[in-house]
Structures are given as C-alpha cells and as structure tokens.
Coordinates of C-alpha atoms in Angstrom, one line a residue:
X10 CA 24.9 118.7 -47.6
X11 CA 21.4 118.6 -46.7
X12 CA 20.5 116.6 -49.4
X13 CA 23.5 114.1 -48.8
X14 CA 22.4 113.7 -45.4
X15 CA 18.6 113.4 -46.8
X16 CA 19.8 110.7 -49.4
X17 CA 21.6 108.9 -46.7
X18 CA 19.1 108.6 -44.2
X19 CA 16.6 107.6 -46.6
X20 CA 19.4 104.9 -47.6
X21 CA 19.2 104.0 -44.3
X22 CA 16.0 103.5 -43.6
X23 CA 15.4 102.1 -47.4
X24 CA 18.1 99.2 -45.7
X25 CA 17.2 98.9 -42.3
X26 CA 14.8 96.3 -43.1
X27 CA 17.0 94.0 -44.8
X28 CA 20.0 94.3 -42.1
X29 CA 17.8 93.9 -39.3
X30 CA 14.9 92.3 -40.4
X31 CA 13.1 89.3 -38.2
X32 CA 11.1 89.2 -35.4
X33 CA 13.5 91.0 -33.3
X34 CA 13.4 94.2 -35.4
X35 CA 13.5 97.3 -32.8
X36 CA 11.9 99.3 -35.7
X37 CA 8.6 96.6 -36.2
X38 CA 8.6 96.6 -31.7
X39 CA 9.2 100.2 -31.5
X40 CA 6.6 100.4 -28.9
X41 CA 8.4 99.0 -26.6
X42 CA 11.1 101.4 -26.5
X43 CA 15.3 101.8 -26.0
X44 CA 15.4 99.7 -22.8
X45 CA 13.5 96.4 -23.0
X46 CA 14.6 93.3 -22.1
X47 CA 12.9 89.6 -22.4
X48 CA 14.1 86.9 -20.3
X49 CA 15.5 83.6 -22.5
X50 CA 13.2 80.8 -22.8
X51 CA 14.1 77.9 -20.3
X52 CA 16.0 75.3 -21.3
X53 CA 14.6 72.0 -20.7
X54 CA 17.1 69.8 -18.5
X55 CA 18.0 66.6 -20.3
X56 CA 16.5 63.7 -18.4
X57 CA 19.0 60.8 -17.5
X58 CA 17.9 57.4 -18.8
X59 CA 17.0 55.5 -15.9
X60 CA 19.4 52.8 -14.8
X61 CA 17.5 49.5 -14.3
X62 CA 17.8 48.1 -10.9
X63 CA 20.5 45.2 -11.0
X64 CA 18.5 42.2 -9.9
X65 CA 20.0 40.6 -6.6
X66 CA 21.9 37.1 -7.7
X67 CA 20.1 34.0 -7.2
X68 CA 21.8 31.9 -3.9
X69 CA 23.7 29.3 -5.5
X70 CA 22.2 25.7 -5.7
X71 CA 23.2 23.4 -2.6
X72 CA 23.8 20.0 -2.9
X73 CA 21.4 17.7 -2.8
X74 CA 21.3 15.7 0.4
X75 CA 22.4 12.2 -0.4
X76 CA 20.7 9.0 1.1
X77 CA 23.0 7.0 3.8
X78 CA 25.0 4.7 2.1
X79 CA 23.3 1.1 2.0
X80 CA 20.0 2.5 3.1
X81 CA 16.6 1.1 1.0
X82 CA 16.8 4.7 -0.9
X83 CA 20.2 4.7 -1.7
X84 CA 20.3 1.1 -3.2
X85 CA 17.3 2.1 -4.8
X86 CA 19.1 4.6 -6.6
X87 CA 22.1 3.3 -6.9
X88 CA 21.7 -0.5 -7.7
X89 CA 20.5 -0.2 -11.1
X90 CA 23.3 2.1 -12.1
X91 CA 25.9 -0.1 -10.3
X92 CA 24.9 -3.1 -12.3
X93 CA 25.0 -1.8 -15.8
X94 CA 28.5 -0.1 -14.9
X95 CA 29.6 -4.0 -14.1
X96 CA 28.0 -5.5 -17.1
X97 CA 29.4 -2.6 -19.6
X98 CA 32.9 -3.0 -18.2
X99 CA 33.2 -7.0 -16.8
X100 CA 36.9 -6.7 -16.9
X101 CA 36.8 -4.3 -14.1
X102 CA 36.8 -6.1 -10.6
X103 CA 36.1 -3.4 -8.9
X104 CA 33.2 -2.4 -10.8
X105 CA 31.8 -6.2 -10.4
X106 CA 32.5 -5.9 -6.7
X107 CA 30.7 -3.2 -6.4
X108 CA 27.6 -4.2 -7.8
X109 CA 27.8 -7.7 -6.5
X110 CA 28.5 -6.3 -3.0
X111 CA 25.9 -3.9 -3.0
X112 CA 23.4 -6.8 -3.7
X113 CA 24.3 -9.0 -1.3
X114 CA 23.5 -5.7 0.9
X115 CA 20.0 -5.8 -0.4
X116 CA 19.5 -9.5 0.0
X117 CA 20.7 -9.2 3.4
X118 CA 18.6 -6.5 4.2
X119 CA 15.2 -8.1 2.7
X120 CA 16.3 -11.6 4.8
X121 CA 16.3 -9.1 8.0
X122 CA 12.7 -7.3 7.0
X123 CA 11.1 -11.0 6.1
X124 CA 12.1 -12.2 9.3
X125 CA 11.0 -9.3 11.4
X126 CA 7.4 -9.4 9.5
X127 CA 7.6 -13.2 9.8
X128 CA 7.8 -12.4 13.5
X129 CA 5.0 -9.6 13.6
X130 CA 2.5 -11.3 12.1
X131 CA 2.6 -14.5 14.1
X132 CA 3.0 -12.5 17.4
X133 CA -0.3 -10.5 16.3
X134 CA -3.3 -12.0 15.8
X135 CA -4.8 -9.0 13.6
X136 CA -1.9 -9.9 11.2
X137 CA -1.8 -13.2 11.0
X138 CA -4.0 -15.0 8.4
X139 CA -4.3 -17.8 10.2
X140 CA -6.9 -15.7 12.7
X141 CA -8.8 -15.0 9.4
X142 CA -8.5 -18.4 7.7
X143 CA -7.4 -21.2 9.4
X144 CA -4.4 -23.5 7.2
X145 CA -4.2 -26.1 9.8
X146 CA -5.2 -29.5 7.9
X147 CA -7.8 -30.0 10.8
X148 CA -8.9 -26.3 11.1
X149 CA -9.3 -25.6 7.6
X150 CA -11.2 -28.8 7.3
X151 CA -13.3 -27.7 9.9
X152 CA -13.5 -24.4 8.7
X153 CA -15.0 -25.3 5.4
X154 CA -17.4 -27.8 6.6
X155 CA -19.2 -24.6 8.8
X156 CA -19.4 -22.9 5.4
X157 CA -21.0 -25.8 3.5
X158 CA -23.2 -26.3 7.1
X159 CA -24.6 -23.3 6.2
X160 CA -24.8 -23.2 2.4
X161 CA -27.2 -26.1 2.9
X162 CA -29.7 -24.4 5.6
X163 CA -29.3 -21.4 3.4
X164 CA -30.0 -23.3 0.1
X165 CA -33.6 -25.2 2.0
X166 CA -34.6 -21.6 3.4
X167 CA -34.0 -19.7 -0.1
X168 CA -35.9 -22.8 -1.5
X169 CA -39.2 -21.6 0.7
X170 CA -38.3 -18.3 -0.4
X171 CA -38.8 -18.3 -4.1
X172 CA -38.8 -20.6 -7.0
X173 CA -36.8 -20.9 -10.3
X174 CA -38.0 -19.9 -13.6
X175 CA -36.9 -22.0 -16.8
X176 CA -36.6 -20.4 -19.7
X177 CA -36.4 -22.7 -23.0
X178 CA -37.1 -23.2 -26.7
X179 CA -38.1 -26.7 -27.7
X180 CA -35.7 -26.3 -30.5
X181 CA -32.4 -25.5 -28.0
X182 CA -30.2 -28.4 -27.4
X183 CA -28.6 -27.5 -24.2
X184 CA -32.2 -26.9 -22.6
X185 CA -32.5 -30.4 -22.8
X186 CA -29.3 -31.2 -20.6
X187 CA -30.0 -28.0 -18.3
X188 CA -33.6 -30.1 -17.6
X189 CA -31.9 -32.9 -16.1
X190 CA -30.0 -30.1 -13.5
X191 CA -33.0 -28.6 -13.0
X192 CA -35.3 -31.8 -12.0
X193 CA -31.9 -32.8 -9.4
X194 CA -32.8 -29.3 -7.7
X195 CA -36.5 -29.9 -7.5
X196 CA -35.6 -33.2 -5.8
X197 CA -32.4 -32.8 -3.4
X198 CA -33.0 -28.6 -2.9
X199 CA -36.4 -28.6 -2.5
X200 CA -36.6 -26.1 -5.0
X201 CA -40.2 -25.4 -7.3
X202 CA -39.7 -25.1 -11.2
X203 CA -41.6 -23.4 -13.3
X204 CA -40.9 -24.1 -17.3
X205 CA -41.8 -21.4 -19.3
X206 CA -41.7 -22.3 -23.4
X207 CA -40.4 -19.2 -25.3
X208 CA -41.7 -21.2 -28.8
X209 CA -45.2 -22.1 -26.8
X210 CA -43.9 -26.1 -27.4
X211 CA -42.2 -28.5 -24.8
X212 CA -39.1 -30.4 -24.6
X213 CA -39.4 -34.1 -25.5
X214 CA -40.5 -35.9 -22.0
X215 CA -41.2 -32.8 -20.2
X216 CA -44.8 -33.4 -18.3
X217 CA -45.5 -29.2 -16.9
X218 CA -44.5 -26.1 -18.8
X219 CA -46.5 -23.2 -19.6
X220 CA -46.4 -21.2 -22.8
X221 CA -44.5 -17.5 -22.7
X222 CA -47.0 -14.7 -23.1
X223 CA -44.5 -11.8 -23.0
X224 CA -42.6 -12.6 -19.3
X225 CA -38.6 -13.0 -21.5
X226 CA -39.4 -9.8 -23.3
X227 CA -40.1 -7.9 -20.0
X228 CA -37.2 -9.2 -18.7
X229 CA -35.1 -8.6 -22.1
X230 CA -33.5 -12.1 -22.1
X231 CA -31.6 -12.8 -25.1
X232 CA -31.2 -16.6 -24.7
X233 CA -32.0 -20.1 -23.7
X234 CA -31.6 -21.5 -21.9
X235 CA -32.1 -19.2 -19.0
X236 CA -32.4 -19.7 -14.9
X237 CA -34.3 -17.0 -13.3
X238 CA -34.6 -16.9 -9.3
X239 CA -37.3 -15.2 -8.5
X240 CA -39.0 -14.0 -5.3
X241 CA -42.7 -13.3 -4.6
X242 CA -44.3 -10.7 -5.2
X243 CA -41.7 -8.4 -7.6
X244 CA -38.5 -9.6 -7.3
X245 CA -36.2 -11.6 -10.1
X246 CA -32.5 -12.5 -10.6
X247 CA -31.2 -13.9 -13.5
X248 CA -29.0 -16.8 -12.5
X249 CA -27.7 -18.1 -15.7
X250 CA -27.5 -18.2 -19.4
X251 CA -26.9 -20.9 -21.2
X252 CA -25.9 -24.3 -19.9
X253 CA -24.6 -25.2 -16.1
X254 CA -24.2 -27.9 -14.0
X255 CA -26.8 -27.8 -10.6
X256 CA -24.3 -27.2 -8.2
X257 CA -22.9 -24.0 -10.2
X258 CA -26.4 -22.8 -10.2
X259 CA -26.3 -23.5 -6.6
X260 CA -23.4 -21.1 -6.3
X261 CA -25.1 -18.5 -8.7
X262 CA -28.1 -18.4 -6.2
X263 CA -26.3 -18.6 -3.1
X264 CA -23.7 -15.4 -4.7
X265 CA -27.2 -13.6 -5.2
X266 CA -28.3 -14.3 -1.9
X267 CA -25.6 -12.6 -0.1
X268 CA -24.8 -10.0 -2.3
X269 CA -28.5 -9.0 -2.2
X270 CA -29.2 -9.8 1.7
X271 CA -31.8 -12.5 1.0
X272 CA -30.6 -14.4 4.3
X273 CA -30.6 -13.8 7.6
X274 CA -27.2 -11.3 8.7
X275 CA -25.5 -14.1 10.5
X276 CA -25.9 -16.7 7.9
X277 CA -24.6 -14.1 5.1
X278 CA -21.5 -13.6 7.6
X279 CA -20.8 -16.9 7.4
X280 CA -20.8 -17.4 3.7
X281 CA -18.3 -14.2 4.1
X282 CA -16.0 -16.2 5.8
X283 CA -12.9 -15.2 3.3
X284 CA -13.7 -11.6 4.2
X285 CA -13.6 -11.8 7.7
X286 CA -11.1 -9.4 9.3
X287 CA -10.9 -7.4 6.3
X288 CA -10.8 -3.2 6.7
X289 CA -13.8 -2.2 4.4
X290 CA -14.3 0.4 1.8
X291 CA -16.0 2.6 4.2
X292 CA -13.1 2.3 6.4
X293 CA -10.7 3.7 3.8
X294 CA -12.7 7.1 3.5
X295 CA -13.3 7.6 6.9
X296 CA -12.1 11.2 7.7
X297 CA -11.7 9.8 11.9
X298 CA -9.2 7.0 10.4
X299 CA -7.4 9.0 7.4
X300 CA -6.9 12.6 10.1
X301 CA -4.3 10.7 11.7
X302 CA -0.8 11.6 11.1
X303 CA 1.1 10.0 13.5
X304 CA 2.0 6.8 13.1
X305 CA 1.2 5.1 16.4
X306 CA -2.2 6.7 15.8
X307 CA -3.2 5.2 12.5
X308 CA -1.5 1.8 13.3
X309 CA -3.7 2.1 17.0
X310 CA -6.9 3.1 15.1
X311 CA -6.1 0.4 12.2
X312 CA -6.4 -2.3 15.1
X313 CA -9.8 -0.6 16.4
X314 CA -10.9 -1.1 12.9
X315 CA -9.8 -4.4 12.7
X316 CA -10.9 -5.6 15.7
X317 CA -14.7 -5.4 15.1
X318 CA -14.1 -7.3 11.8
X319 CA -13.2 -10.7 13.3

C-alpha cells in the first residue's frame, strides 16, 4: 500500500507540471504561500471618438438691394439688357415697349441734367468758359490781339536776350530755304545770327559764317539744318530740326520761353492765357483739398482754388 501510494504521489508530482504548468504555477511561486492574492491588471477604458463640432449654418444670402426704378443706376443696368430682349424677339410689343420706353426715360432724363448744367455754368462765373476765354466775336478778337501784343514785346526782349545759332552743311538743300527764314528774323525780330558750317564751307550767297570746330558734337545734333536759341553765358535750346517757316520758329522760341521762364511772370501769364482758371497739378495732390469728404466742402474749397487762378 505504501508503495501504491509512493508510485502515485510520484505520479503526481511527475504530472503536476504539465497540468498546471505556466506562470501561475503554485508549485514554481511556492514562496508565496496557500493564501495570496494579486489584484487584475486595469482595463484600459475605450476612448470615444470625438464628435466634431457641427459648424453653425451660414445666414442665408439676402437679396440684393435693387436700384429705384428709372434711376441713372438702374437704366444703367437695365437698358442694355432691355434692348437686346426687343431686338431678339421684335414681334413682342411689349418687349419693344419696354425698351423704347425706358429710353425715352433716359433721354428725358439727360435733356433735364443738360439743362440744369446749362444753367449752372452760366449762373457761375468759375464754371463758365466764357470767364476763361471769351467766344464773343468782339471779346475773342480782343482777347487774341492782348496775346499777340505780347508775343511781340516778348519776341524784341528775347531778341536782346540771346541769339540764334545756324547749323548747316553747304551740301543740304533745305538749309538754303531755312536762310531766307532766318535773314526775315534778323531783320523784322531784331534777332542776331550766327552761321555755323558743319562741312567748314558756306551756302551759295551767304556773306558771315564760321567754320564748326566741335560746337554740333557737344551738343549731339544729328541734322541740318538746325536752329539753336541760345543764351549768354551757358545756356542753349534747340529750336528746330530740319526746315520751318519764321513764324513757326517764332512759336518754337516763344514755347521755350515760357516753359523755361525766360520772360518776365506777367508776360509768361499772358501767353498762358488758355490755362487761365485751370486747377493745377499741384492742386490735385494737395492733402488740404483731397481730406475733404463732404461735398459742400470739396465743391467750397474747389472755388478757393479756382478763384486765385483767374
């Protein structure tokens, strides 16, 4: 019996680590003995997915504020379409009356807006153009005569001022023909001529010229035949190239005059006389006209402006 009970406890132990083998064997943790106990690992909670915030609806779109009916806006927008509807479908009356309606409107309007302006700018004197330039037959005449007044005085004084260089090649045709111009303003103008010959030759009759000794290449002229005005000591403006008639030239050096304050302020104003009452650049970018706003101000500060033009 002994030995039974020998075999089978050695059978028992020969098994026990088969049946219960693993980490949880009570034979391989003895130590720990009969009454141990080990809390179970925590389970992890499962996260929710996040629910993405709805996003709030967008207001719905208003309608667009339409322009009063018959208003510059609305005809504006409207015209156009109204026309093509009555040319795609010219059977349709009321489609043609529509459109032809709708520009009598506009006609009607425009005749109401030209007569108001009409109005405004004769009641105004810093509107009207006849304050600028007169378009009376006598007023005008008068008007132009001042300017040609002047243009002469101008002409005798820039005459005392400087001289004219000539610039020629005795080769050149046309220097021949701008010679004859050239002698008529030595001898109504009062102006001196000095002939400068680019070749070193003169034209056939021409009694005074002097040879060129490198004054066109400092001046980079390209051309005969060439007017030069020039003023003592440094100064020189190249008037022409090429043929003109004497009074052009007289414009060319009267336009350089003025643009390059050679005369007197009150002579230049008068040569001006087409730009008289007219706002300037300057006025345009000045920050105490283009701050106002309101339009009583601007129109109030317009007439300031235009005031000290006249």
């Amino acid at each position: 019996m002994s030995k039974r009970l020998a075999i089978m406890a050695l059978g028992v132990f020969a098994a026990a680590p088969l049946a219960m083998g693993g980490e949880n064997n009570f034979f391989r943790d003895k130590e720990r003995g009969w009454y141990w106990y080990e809390d179970p690992l925590p389970v992890k909670p499962v996260e929710k997915p996040k629910e993405e915030p709805i996003p709030p609806k967008a207001p719905a779109p208003t309608a667009k504020e339409q322009p009063n009916l018959f208003s510059a806006e609305w005809l504006r927008k409207n015209l156009d379409r109204l026309r093509d509807d009555a040319i795609d479908n010219p059977d349709d009356k009321d489609k043609v009356a529509a459109y032809m309606y709708a520009q009598r409107v506009l006609m009607d309007k425009a005749q109401r807006f030209a007569s108001a302006a009409s109005v405004m700018a004769k009641t105004d004197p810093l509107l009207d153009e006849t304050t600028r330039v007169p378009l009376d037959t006598a007023a005008a005449a008068a008007f132009h005569r001042g300017i040609e007044a002047n243009k002469g005085e101008a002409i005798k004084l820039l005459a005392k001022k400087g001289g004219i260089l000539f610039f020629f090649d005795s080769s050149c045709s046309f220097c021949m023909t701008q010679t004859r111009a050239l002698r008529w303003l030595e001898k109504e103008s009062g102006f001196t001529v000095l002939n400068i010959s680019i070749d070193g030759k003169p034209i056939e009759g021409m009694a005074r010229y002097v040879k060129d000794t490198g004054q066109a290449a400092a001046l980079r002229l390209k051309m005969t035949p060439t007017t030069i005005y020039a003023v003592p000591p440094d100064k020189y403006y190249i008037i022409s190239q090429g043929y003109h008639s004497a009074d052009t030239l007289l414009d060319k050096i009267m336009t350089v005059a003025v643009t390059e304050k050679l005369l007197p302020e009150h002579m230049i104003e008068i040569q001006r006389g087409y730009e008289r009452g007219v706002l300037t650049a300057g006025d345009m970018r000045d920050p105490a006209l283009t701050s106002r706003d309101d339009t009583k101000e601007w129109v109030r500060a317009l007439q300031e402006r235009l005031g000290n033009r006249y």
